Amino acid sequence: MATNPSMPPTQDPNTPKEWEAASSAVLNVIRCFVDGLRSAPCLKAPNTKEDKTAILKDDVSLFSHLQSMGVVERVQSLNTPSQPLQQQSRVEEQQNSSELQLILLDHYKGDDRKQILHQIIHPLLKQLQKCYAALDTIESSMPPSKEKSETKDKTVKGKRKNAAPPPLGMLSLNDYVNVACLLEFTVSISLIPALEYPYLYQLQLNPYKNNNVGKNSRDGSGIQFPKVTSNTTTMAQKRIQALPKPLAGRISRAALTWGSTYAAKKHDSLHKTICDSNNKFHHNSETKHITPQQLYDVYSTYQAYTEITSLATSIGQLVLLDRFRPMLLPRHLSDIYLGLYIAERLRWVLLGLEKNMLPELQSDVLSLPLIWGERDVEKWNSSELHSLERALLFSSLKFHSSLISKADSNEESMVTRTIDHREAALACRTLLSGGAAMNNLEQASTTNPSIIPPWLRMRLGQFLTALAGDNLQSVVDVFVAYARGHGGNTDGDENGSNDMGDEIMTGAAARLARALCAKPAGAAGGQPSLEHDSTPFIEKLCNQFVEFLVDEGQQHIKKSKETENYELVRSRSSVAMSLTLWSTIGQLSIDIFLSTFVRLLSSGLFPREDSDRSQQHDAIQSTAAIGAFLATTPSSLDPSVEEKLNAMLVSPLSNTKGCNNQTLLGQILRLASFFCEDTGSAESKLVVELDSPAISGKSEDMSFLNLAVMTIIQTVQVITRLVSNGSNQREYDVVANALLKAVSVNPFDEDRYSFDRAVSSRNGFLNPPCYIVAKRGNNVVDSSDLMKGIEKRAKVLVHRIIAPLSQTVDEMTDEMNDTDAWMRIVPSSLFRLVLQNHFSNFNQHNDTSKQTSNHKDEEELRVASTALLALLCEECSPGLLLGGDNEEENGVLKTLGLILESGAALLGDEKGTNSQSEHAEEVLSTASIVLSLLVAILELGAEKRSESGEVMFQSMMPSLRTLSCGGDVQSAELSSMVTELAEMASHALALVAARNEVVTQDGSSKPRAAAGDKSDLELIVDHITEAEHDLESSQPPLRAKGVVTLRHIARSLATIEVSHAPKKSLVIEVDSVKTSDGSKEQLVLLARTLARICLIALADSESYVYLASIHTLVAISDVCPSEIITLMGTVVSKGTISITVLMNGARETPVEMSFVQEQRIKAVEALIFIIRRRGDGIFLNGPSLLETMLFGQMKMSTNHVGATQDLSQLIQLQTHEYFQRSQEDGDDEVEARTRIGTGGPVFSCEEDDLLRSAAISLVCELISTLHPAVIAQYCHALVRLASDALQLESSRPVRRSAALLARELYACVMREETADEGTEKKSTSAMAIAMVCAGEDKLVNALTRCVTATDVDVGNSLSVKAKSRLVDPATQSRSKEALDMRGELEIIFQMAAVVAKSMEREAKDPAVEAVRKALSESI
């Protein structure tokens, strides 16, 4: 802060010459100042090579040296802007100033760095900026010179042409170097020390947290702040390395490191002075409420703020002038931004310090003379600071402190020209790449690396995000295109790398996309985060991406018009933008991707909406943009991007505005057919002028047609990459279905929407005509127009896309690679799809046609299929349509299977066969030819084909079965054809089945059930016997197959009835046995027979065998739920059953069965599956099963005496290790909780308790399913069971189940209370009342003891006599869950207790009893 000049300032210049003289005077002073730096004794170069830092001599200070040269006096003689009254004069005016204020004043006076800044540098920069701002204004307002207006041909003999006069105040190269040296020195003594020693500028303070630095002493009079422990010039040396050569020869290294070294020296001097006087500070009348620490923190922070803001405004206002902008702005723009961010951080610190003070302290601080001077300087810089922020596109955070002046919105801005977004991005890149790195904020130490503070990195990220929202291209150019890859370090304009595989650029694009799409984070150190809504920002990004793609598409159209065969060389900037686009798509959600990016990208292909201003492109621009987008698809895509592209290219765009379940492929195909229509209907003439509108229009239409066709091909190619790796034929059906839907009619066609020419108001390559989607005529749809549209689209698809692909494939002699395989597979997939739709009667569909939901869509697809089928057969080679000779693709077999399926579907529908005789004859005749080919392949072809080929044969068996059964055909013409088909189909079926004959262990064929004259019941029993034979095999796969066979039989019984009537059909299928005139008793017999075999199979040692048995029992329960559930309950409760089953040729035979404990436990698992499968339907059998589990005769092992004390301790040790393993392995909390919830390991000595535990678990499952009113009837038994088991049992499995039972009881109460929420019906709380009446308080006590582990053994004592009870984490976890539910239901149970007491009193009241008796008698 410069002192007031001794002489009064002169008036501002008025004429241009006076301003030139003033600017020249300022430049002379700057030159004198630079010379003073070169001649200063304290800045002479070091004599030793080891010491490369500046040598500070105490004899002559730098400021004194500059004073001796007259620099200070010459600065004061300039016409500088009036400076505010300085702090030293105001402090000197106060007679009662505190000792600390006087120390700080003396420190300021003796600080050469601050004196040079305030008395020399800032006035020079301000005056230089003022002079050249005025000169620029004068020159811009001056009329053109007469010499300029004279004719250019006017010359003088022997002389050059008259040159333009030089600009006012023109600077020489030496002047520019001197100004640059001045700016470099200014940064080195003001900004670099802040990076070298951040705590000197109070950047380490965080008033919102406890800080070791800045705490008051115990008596409130001391001051604590860090001392410089190590003098370093790391940041200054790093900056010197990048110093331009002209400056390096003009200013010494010692001068550029002087500021950091001197700032540390003066700080240590102040530290020593304060430490010597630390105990002498006292409160005077002026600072009676303010501690010295508070005064020092506020003053030092405020002084640092004014210094940094003065630096930023002085340099910023100067380098933004046109005279200095080209040479000085690139180097110092990052310095200005860094100064703004540091000033913002200091404002935040000031606000925090102010908030920590009492209100009276805030007013005392503002009244201090020491603060007055700084406040005047802050007000002086305030308007310039806000003007500078606007020019730099900088939006600072608002921290409203009483020490900071508010911006005057009415004040005229001093800077009118803002910087370019690219310049701002380059400055941010400089800061992020190390320009903003600071030494460790906690302590200055050379051992700690310099880092960018988190708060600064976050603010830089927010600023870059804002820049990207306004101009994404600039940010991408700086951070992606300039990345050094194998493409070279180019400027990103023309000759850059056009390789989308540049790994360096790809990584940079991925990092940028993550930063742009990241959720806003809170500021570091308690600094509040910005309010940020990502949706508008993402829409800005998407809009810029779409504009980029539109420009790329326009370039493609322009080049294609100029040259037929061209290769568009993409600039590095374009490649970088494309990489960033794909990386950003990976970060967006699929909803935002479709509703924002796809909507903007495809806006020209859908009807325009008046309310949607984003639709600013026409159809050609959108199509070209889509083509440019798909042309840059990366070679590898992550699954999320594949899903988004699939939703964009294949699925209907239902989330896109202006689109009613349409696809991009369909709209682009309609655009192509629109240009085909125009070119086809052009009037033919023998002679046409070359430049006539007809020729130019036709050429333009052909160019647009080619654009649409190429975009369709690119779309198909990308879809094939999404759905398959190049070998899965079934996935290619998705592509064929998308093409078929594109040809078919869509709602836009029915609403008479079509493409039309319009006048374009946009500038670019696509004017004057543009093409939009508009509605034509009235709302009446003409079916003939729809048919014409289908034919045109089919012709475009086949003639322009499929047929050229066919020719390309035929010309390829070498084997196709994976990237080209789609050209062969897509036509064959499309051919099979249209063939199936043509032959099908649309009563049955394959996988690809299930996407159509109504008859109207099916008819439209069938019409499109017919049109495409004829064109495909005419234009494409048979080899291409059948899929070629690739055995893995099985194109021929798939086509055969498709036709057989169509014939089987026709015979399966009697109406289709009889009502569509013409269509039926076509299908059946084709099927007859196909069957003859299939028989020839089976008899004469290879005995073993590829795995996919064998699968294709197996997939034909259902169709062959249907065809072999014939059908009821009334037409005599079709009768013989059907008979022939049945014979060939039966033969083919036998051949296919023979390819997979199952052979038993002894090499003989498996016994098969023969139909003969047996009844349905006998046949089913024969199949059951066959399955039982498989279960007796020593091979586990055969045993599992036998159980699966039983399950198929059970599924077939679920929907049929059985009888003893003979079966006339020659072929019996186990999975679909059809009977008639049966009875329920026979179904029960069959269900019991199947259950007997499955219960026996539960004892199998192979897991997949007994698991299959369990699920088969579930399937059997669907046939006779009451019988099977009761039977299973008896198995679990008693362990023995006596039932009647079918054996030995369908004879009813009584059997008695007993089951081991393992089978009974597995039966419990089957019952649990049955309960879950039936859901609420279990209410029919649930109560009886619950009674069986609670009161049935449970036979348990009687020799169980529990584990010994030593064994119990071993069990507990191993269990503890099991649960501790999750922590040692680094498992998270969820994994650890899962381990506890599973209950841990089960030991061999505990197996006898598993059955009781399983039975209780079954009860728990019933409680969770049945209605609470039903459970309330059994509450006494259930509550007692849970409490007794917890109190008396020592078995861990039983106690775990008991804790689970308690939890389910409380969950049942919760379900009862919450079931009727939102309705007028009120809960009766019957369950809660029943639990209270059953002694629920005892259960709570037992659960509490389990959780606190007060019921386990301690030392040698036993809680349960003759048994050992140890801590079980699973029991504790379930008990805690039960108690948590109990806590939520506390009010309910309190009310239930009141009701229970009332009911008890009423039961004992004779009057109430008499009334009840009277009421019952009256009823």
Coordinates of C-alpha atoms in Angstrom, one line a residue, residues 79-364:
N79 CA -0.3 11.0 -12.4
T80 CA -1.4 7.8 -10.5
P81 CA -5.0 7.1 -9.5
S82 CA -5.8 8.5 -6.1
Q83 CA -4.9 6.0 -3.4
P84 CA -6.8 5.5 -0.2
L85 CA -5.5 6.7 3.2
Q86 CA -3.0 4.2 4.4
Q87 CA -3.0 2.3 7.6
Q88 CA 0.2 3.6 9.2
S89 CA -1.1 7.1 9.3
R90 CA -4.3 6.1 10.9
V91 CA -2.6 3.9 13.5
E92 CA -0.2 6.8 14.3
E93 CA -3.2 9.0 14.9
Q94 CA -4.4 6.7 17.7
Q95 CA -2.7 7.4 21.0
N96 CA -4.1 4.3 22.7
S97 CA -3.1 1.8 20.0
S98 CA -2.3 -1.6 21.4
E99 CA 1.2 -3.0 21.5
L100 CA 0.4 -5.6 19.0
Q101 CA -0.9 -3.0 16.5
L102 CA 2.3 -1.1 16.9
I103 CA 4.4 -4.2 16.3
L104 CA 2.4 -5.0 13.2
L105 CA 2.8 -1.4 12.0
D106 CA 6.6 -1.6 12.5
H107 CA 6.7 -4.9 10.7
Y108 CA 4.8 -3.4 7.7
K109 CA 7.1 -0.3 7.6
G110 CA 10.2 -2.5 7.5
D111 CA 8.9 -5.0 5.0
D112 CA 10.7 -4.2 1.7
R113 CA 8.5 -6.6 -0.2
K114 CA 5.2 -4.9 0.8
Q115 CA 6.7 -1.5 0.3
I116 CA 7.9 -2.3 -3.2
L117 CA 4.4 -3.7 -4.0
H118 CA 2.4 -0.8 -2.6
Q119 CA 4.6 2.1 -3.4
I120 CA 6.2 1.1 -6.8
I121 CA 4.6 -1.9 -8.6
H122 CA 0.9 -1.3 -8.1
P123 CA 1.0 2.4 -9.0
L124 CA 3.1 1.6 -12.1
L125 CA 0.7 -1.1 -13.3
K126 CA -2.3 1.1 -12.6
Q127 CA -0.9 4.1 -14.4
L128 CA 0.3 2.0 -17.3
Q129 CA -3.2 0.4 -17.7
K130 CA -4.8 3.8 -17.5
C131 CA -2.7 5.3 -20.2
Y132 CA -3.0 2.6 -22.7
A133 CA -6.7 2.1 -22.0
A134 CA -7.2 5.8 -22.9
L135 CA -5.0 5.5 -25.9
D136 CA -6.9 2.6 -27.2
T137 CA -10.2 4.5 -26.7
I138 CA -8.9 7.5 -28.5
E139 CA -7.5 5.6 -31.4
S140 CA -10.8 3.6 -31.9
S141 CA -12.8 6.9 -32.0
M142 CA -10.4 8.7 -34.4
P143 CA -11.5 9.0 -38.1
P144 CA -9.5 7.2 -40.8
S145 CA -6.3 9.0 -41.7
K146 CA -6.1 10.9 -45.0
E147 CA -3.1 8.9 -46.0
K148 CA -5.1 5.8 -45.6
S149 CA -8.0 7.1 -47.7
E150 CA -5.7 8.0 -50.7
T151 CA -5.6 5.6 -53.6
K152 CA -3.3 2.7 -53.3
D153 CA -1.9 3.3 -56.8
K154 CA -0.4 6.7 -55.7
T155 CA 3.4 6.3 -55.6
V156 CA 6.3 8.6 -55.5
K157 CA 9.3 7.9 -57.7
G158 CA 12.1 6.3 -55.8
K159 CA 10.0 6.0 -52.7
R160 CA 7.8 3.3 -51.2
K161 CA 4.0 3.5 -51.0
N162 CA 2.6 5.6 -48.2
A163 CA 2.6 3.4 -45.0
A164 CA -0.1 3.6 -42.4
P165 CA 0.8 5.7 -39.3
P166 CA 1.9 3.9 -36.2
P167 CA -0.6 3.4 -33.4
L168 CA -0.6 5.8 -30.6
G169 CA 1.9 5.0 -27.9
M170 CA 3.4 2.1 -29.8
L171 CA 5.7 0.0 -27.6
S172 CA 9.1 -1.2 -28.7
L173 CA 10.2 -4.8 -28.1
N174 CA 12.4 -3.6 -25.2
D175 CA 9.4 -2.0 -23.6
Y176 CA 7.5 -5.2 -23.8
V177 CA 10.4 -7.1 -22.2
N178 CA 10.6 -4.5 -19.4
V179 CA 6.8 -4.8 -18.7
A180 CA 7.1 -8.6 -18.8
C181 CA 10.0 -8.4 -16.3
L182 CA 7.9 -6.2 -14.0
L183 CA 5.0 -8.6 -14.1
E184 CA 7.2 -11.6 -13.5
F185 CA 8.8 -9.9 -10.5
T186 CA 5.4 -8.9 -9.2
V187 CA 4.2 -12.5 -9.3
S188 CA 7.5 -13.8 -7.7
I189 CA 7.1 -11.5 -4.6
S190 CA 3.4 -11.7 -4.1
L191 CA 1.9 -15.0 -5.5
I192 CA 4.8 -17.4 -5.4
P193 CA 5.3 -16.9 -1.6
A194 CA 1.7 -17.9 -1.2
L195 CA 2.5 -21.2 -2.9
E196 CA 5.8 -21.6 -1.1
Y197 CA 4.5 -20.8 2.4
P198 CA 0.7 -21.0 2.4
Y199 CA 0.5 -20.4 6.1
L200 CA 2.0 -17.0 5.7
Y201 CA -1.2 -16.0 3.9
Q202 CA -3.4 -17.8 6.4
L203 CA -4.4 -20.4 3.8
Q204 CA -4.1 -23.1 6.3
L205 CA -6.8 -21.7 8.6
N206 CA -10.2 -23.5 8.8
P207 CA -12.4 -21.5 11.2
Y208 CA -15.1 -24.2 10.9
K209 CA -12.9 -26.8 12.5
N210 CA -10.4 -27.0 15.4
N211 CA -7.0 -25.8 14.3
N212 CA -3.7 -26.3 16.0
V213 CA -2.6 -23.1 14.4
G214 CA -4.4 -20.0 15.6
K215 CA -5.6 -21.2 19.0
N216 CA -5.5 -18.7 21.8
S217 CA -3.2 -19.3 24.8
R218 CA -4.6 -20.2 28.1
D219 CA -4.7 -16.7 29.5
G220 CA -6.1 -15.3 26.3
S221 CA -3.2 -12.9 25.8
G222 CA -0.7 -15.0 23.8
I223 CA -0.4 -15.5 20.0
Q224 CA 0.4 -18.8 18.3
F225 CA 1.4 -19.1 14.7
P226 CA 3.9 -21.3 12.8
K227 CA 7.5 -20.5 12.3
V228 CA 9.3 -21.1 9.0
T229 CA 11.3 -24.2 9.8
S230 CA 13.0 -24.5 6.4
N231 CA 13.6 -21.8 3.8
T232 CA 12.8 -23.1 0.3
T233 CA 12.4 -21.7 -3.1
T234 CA 10.9 -24.8 -4.8
M235 CA 8.0 -23.0 -6.4
A236 CA 10.1 -20.1 -7.6
Q237 CA 12.7 -22.4 -9.1
K238 CA 10.0 -24.4 -10.8
R239 CA 8.6 -21.2 -12.4
I240 CA 12.0 -20.0 -13.4
Q241 CA 12.6 -23.2 -15.4
A242 CA 9.7 -22.1 -17.8
L243 CA 10.9 -18.5 -18.0
P244 CA 11.1 -17.2 -21.6
K245 CA 14.6 -16.5 -22.9
P246 CA 14.2 -12.7 -23.4
L247 CA 13.2 -12.5 -19.7
A248 CA 15.9 -14.8 -18.5
G249 CA 18.5 -12.5 -19.9
R250 CA 16.9 -9.4 -18.5
I251 CA 16.1 -10.4 -14.9
S252 CA 18.2 -12.6 -12.7
R253 CA 17.2 -15.8 -10.8
A254 CA 18.1 -14.1 -7.6
A255 CA 15.5 -11.4 -8.2
L256 CA 12.8 -14.0 -8.9
T257 CA 13.6 -16.0 -5.7
W258 CA 14.1 -12.9 -3.5
G259 CA 10.4 -12.6 -2.7
S260 CA 10.0 -16.1 -1.3
T261 CA 13.2 -15.9 0.8
Y262 CA 12.5 -12.4 2.0
A263 CA 8.9 -13.2 3.0
A264 CA 10.1 -16.2 5.1
K265 CA 12.8 -14.0 6.7
K266 CA 10.3 -11.2 7.7
H267 CA 7.9 -13.8 9.0
D268 CA 10.5 -15.2 11.3
S269 CA 11.4 -11.7 12.4
L270 CA 7.8 -11.0 13.3
H271 CA 7.6 -14.4 15.0
K272 CA 10.6 -13.6 17.2
T273 CA 9.3 -10.1 18.1
I274 CA 5.9 -11.5 19.1
C275 CA 7.4 -14.4 21.0
D276 CA 9.6 -11.9 23.0
S277 CA 6.6 -9.8 23.8
N278 CA 4.0 -12.6 24.0
N279 CA 3.4 -12.3 27.7
K280 CA 3.4 -8.5 27.7
F281 CA 0.2 -8.1 25.6
H282 CA -2.6 -6.6 27.5
H283 CA -6.1 -5.4 26.8
N284 CA -6.4 -1.6 26.4
S285 CA -9.6 0.4 26.1
E286 CA -9.6 0.1 22.4
T287 CA -9.3 -3.8 22.2
K288 CA -10.9 -4.8 25.5
H289 CA -13.0 -7.5 23.9
I290 CA -10.5 -8.7 21.3
T291 CA -7.8 -11.2 22.1
P292 CA -4.4 -10.7 20.4
Q293 CA -4.9 -14.0 18.6
Q294 CA -8.2 -12.9 17.1
L295 CA -6.7 -9.6 16.1
Y296 CA -3.7 -11.2 14.4
D297 CA -5.8 -13.8 12.5
V298 CA -8.2 -11.2 11.2
Y299 CA -5.5 -8.7 10.3
S300 CA -3.1 -11.1 8.6
T301 CA -5.9 -12.7 6.6
Y302 CA -7.4 -9.4 5.6
Q303 CA -4.0 -8.0 4.6
A304 CA -3.3 -11.2 2.6
Y305 CA -6.6 -10.7 0.9
T306 CA -6.0 -7.1 -0.1
E307 CA -2.5 -8.0 -1.4
I308 CA -3.8 -10.9 -3.6
T309 CA -6.7 -8.9 -4.9
S310 CA -4.4 -5.9 -5.7
L311 CA -2.1 -8.3 -7.6
A312 CA -5.0 -9.9 -9.6
T313 CA -6.6 -6.6 -10.5
S314 CA -3.3 -4.8 -11.4
I315 CA -2.0 -7.6 -13.6
G316 CA -5.4 -8.6 -15.0
Q317 CA -6.5 -5.1 -16.0
L318 CA -3.2 -4.6 -17.8
V319 CA -2.8 -7.9 -19.7
L320 CA -6.4 -7.8 -21.0
L321 CA -5.6 -4.7 -23.0
D322 CA -5.2 -5.2 -26.7
R323 CA -1.6 -3.9 -26.6
F324 CA -0.4 -6.5 -24.1
R325 CA -2.9 -9.3 -24.6
P326 CA -1.0 -11.4 -27.2
M327 CA 2.4 -11.3 -25.5
L328 CA 1.5 -11.3 -21.8
L329 CA -1.9 -12.9 -21.3
P330 CA -0.9 -16.5 -22.1
R331 CA 1.7 -16.6 -19.3
H332 CA -0.1 -14.6 -16.6
L333 CA -3.7 -15.7 -17.1
S334 CA -3.2 -18.7 -14.9
D335 CA -1.6 -16.4 -12.3
I336 CA -4.7 -14.2 -12.3
Y337 CA -7.0 -17.2 -11.9
L338 CA -4.9 -18.5 -9.0
G339 CA -5.1 -15.1 -7.4
L340 CA -8.8 -15.0 -7.7
Y341 CA -9.2 -18.5 -6.1
I342 CA -6.8 -17.6 -3.3
A343 CA -8.8 -14.4 -2.7
E344 CA -12.0 -16.4 -2.6
R345 CA -10.5 -18.8 -0.1
L346 CA -9.4 -15.9 2.1
R347 CA -12.9 -14.4 2.0
W348 CA -14.2 -17.8 3.3
V349 CA -11.6 -17.7 6.1
L350 CA -12.6 -14.1 7.0
L351 CA -16.2 -15.1 7.1
G352 CA -15.4 -18.0 9.4
L353 CA -13.3 -15.9 11.7
E354 CA -16.1 -13.3 11.9
K355 CA -18.7 -16.0 12.7
N356 CA -16.5 -17.2 15.6
M357 CA -16.7 -13.7 17.2
L358 CA -19.4 -12.3 19.3
P359 CA -21.4 -9.4 17.7
E360 CA -19.7 -6.8 19.8
L361 CA -16.3 -8.2 18.8
Q362 CA -17.2 -7.7 15.1
S363 CA -17.9 -4.1 15.6
D364 CA -14.7 -3.7 17.6

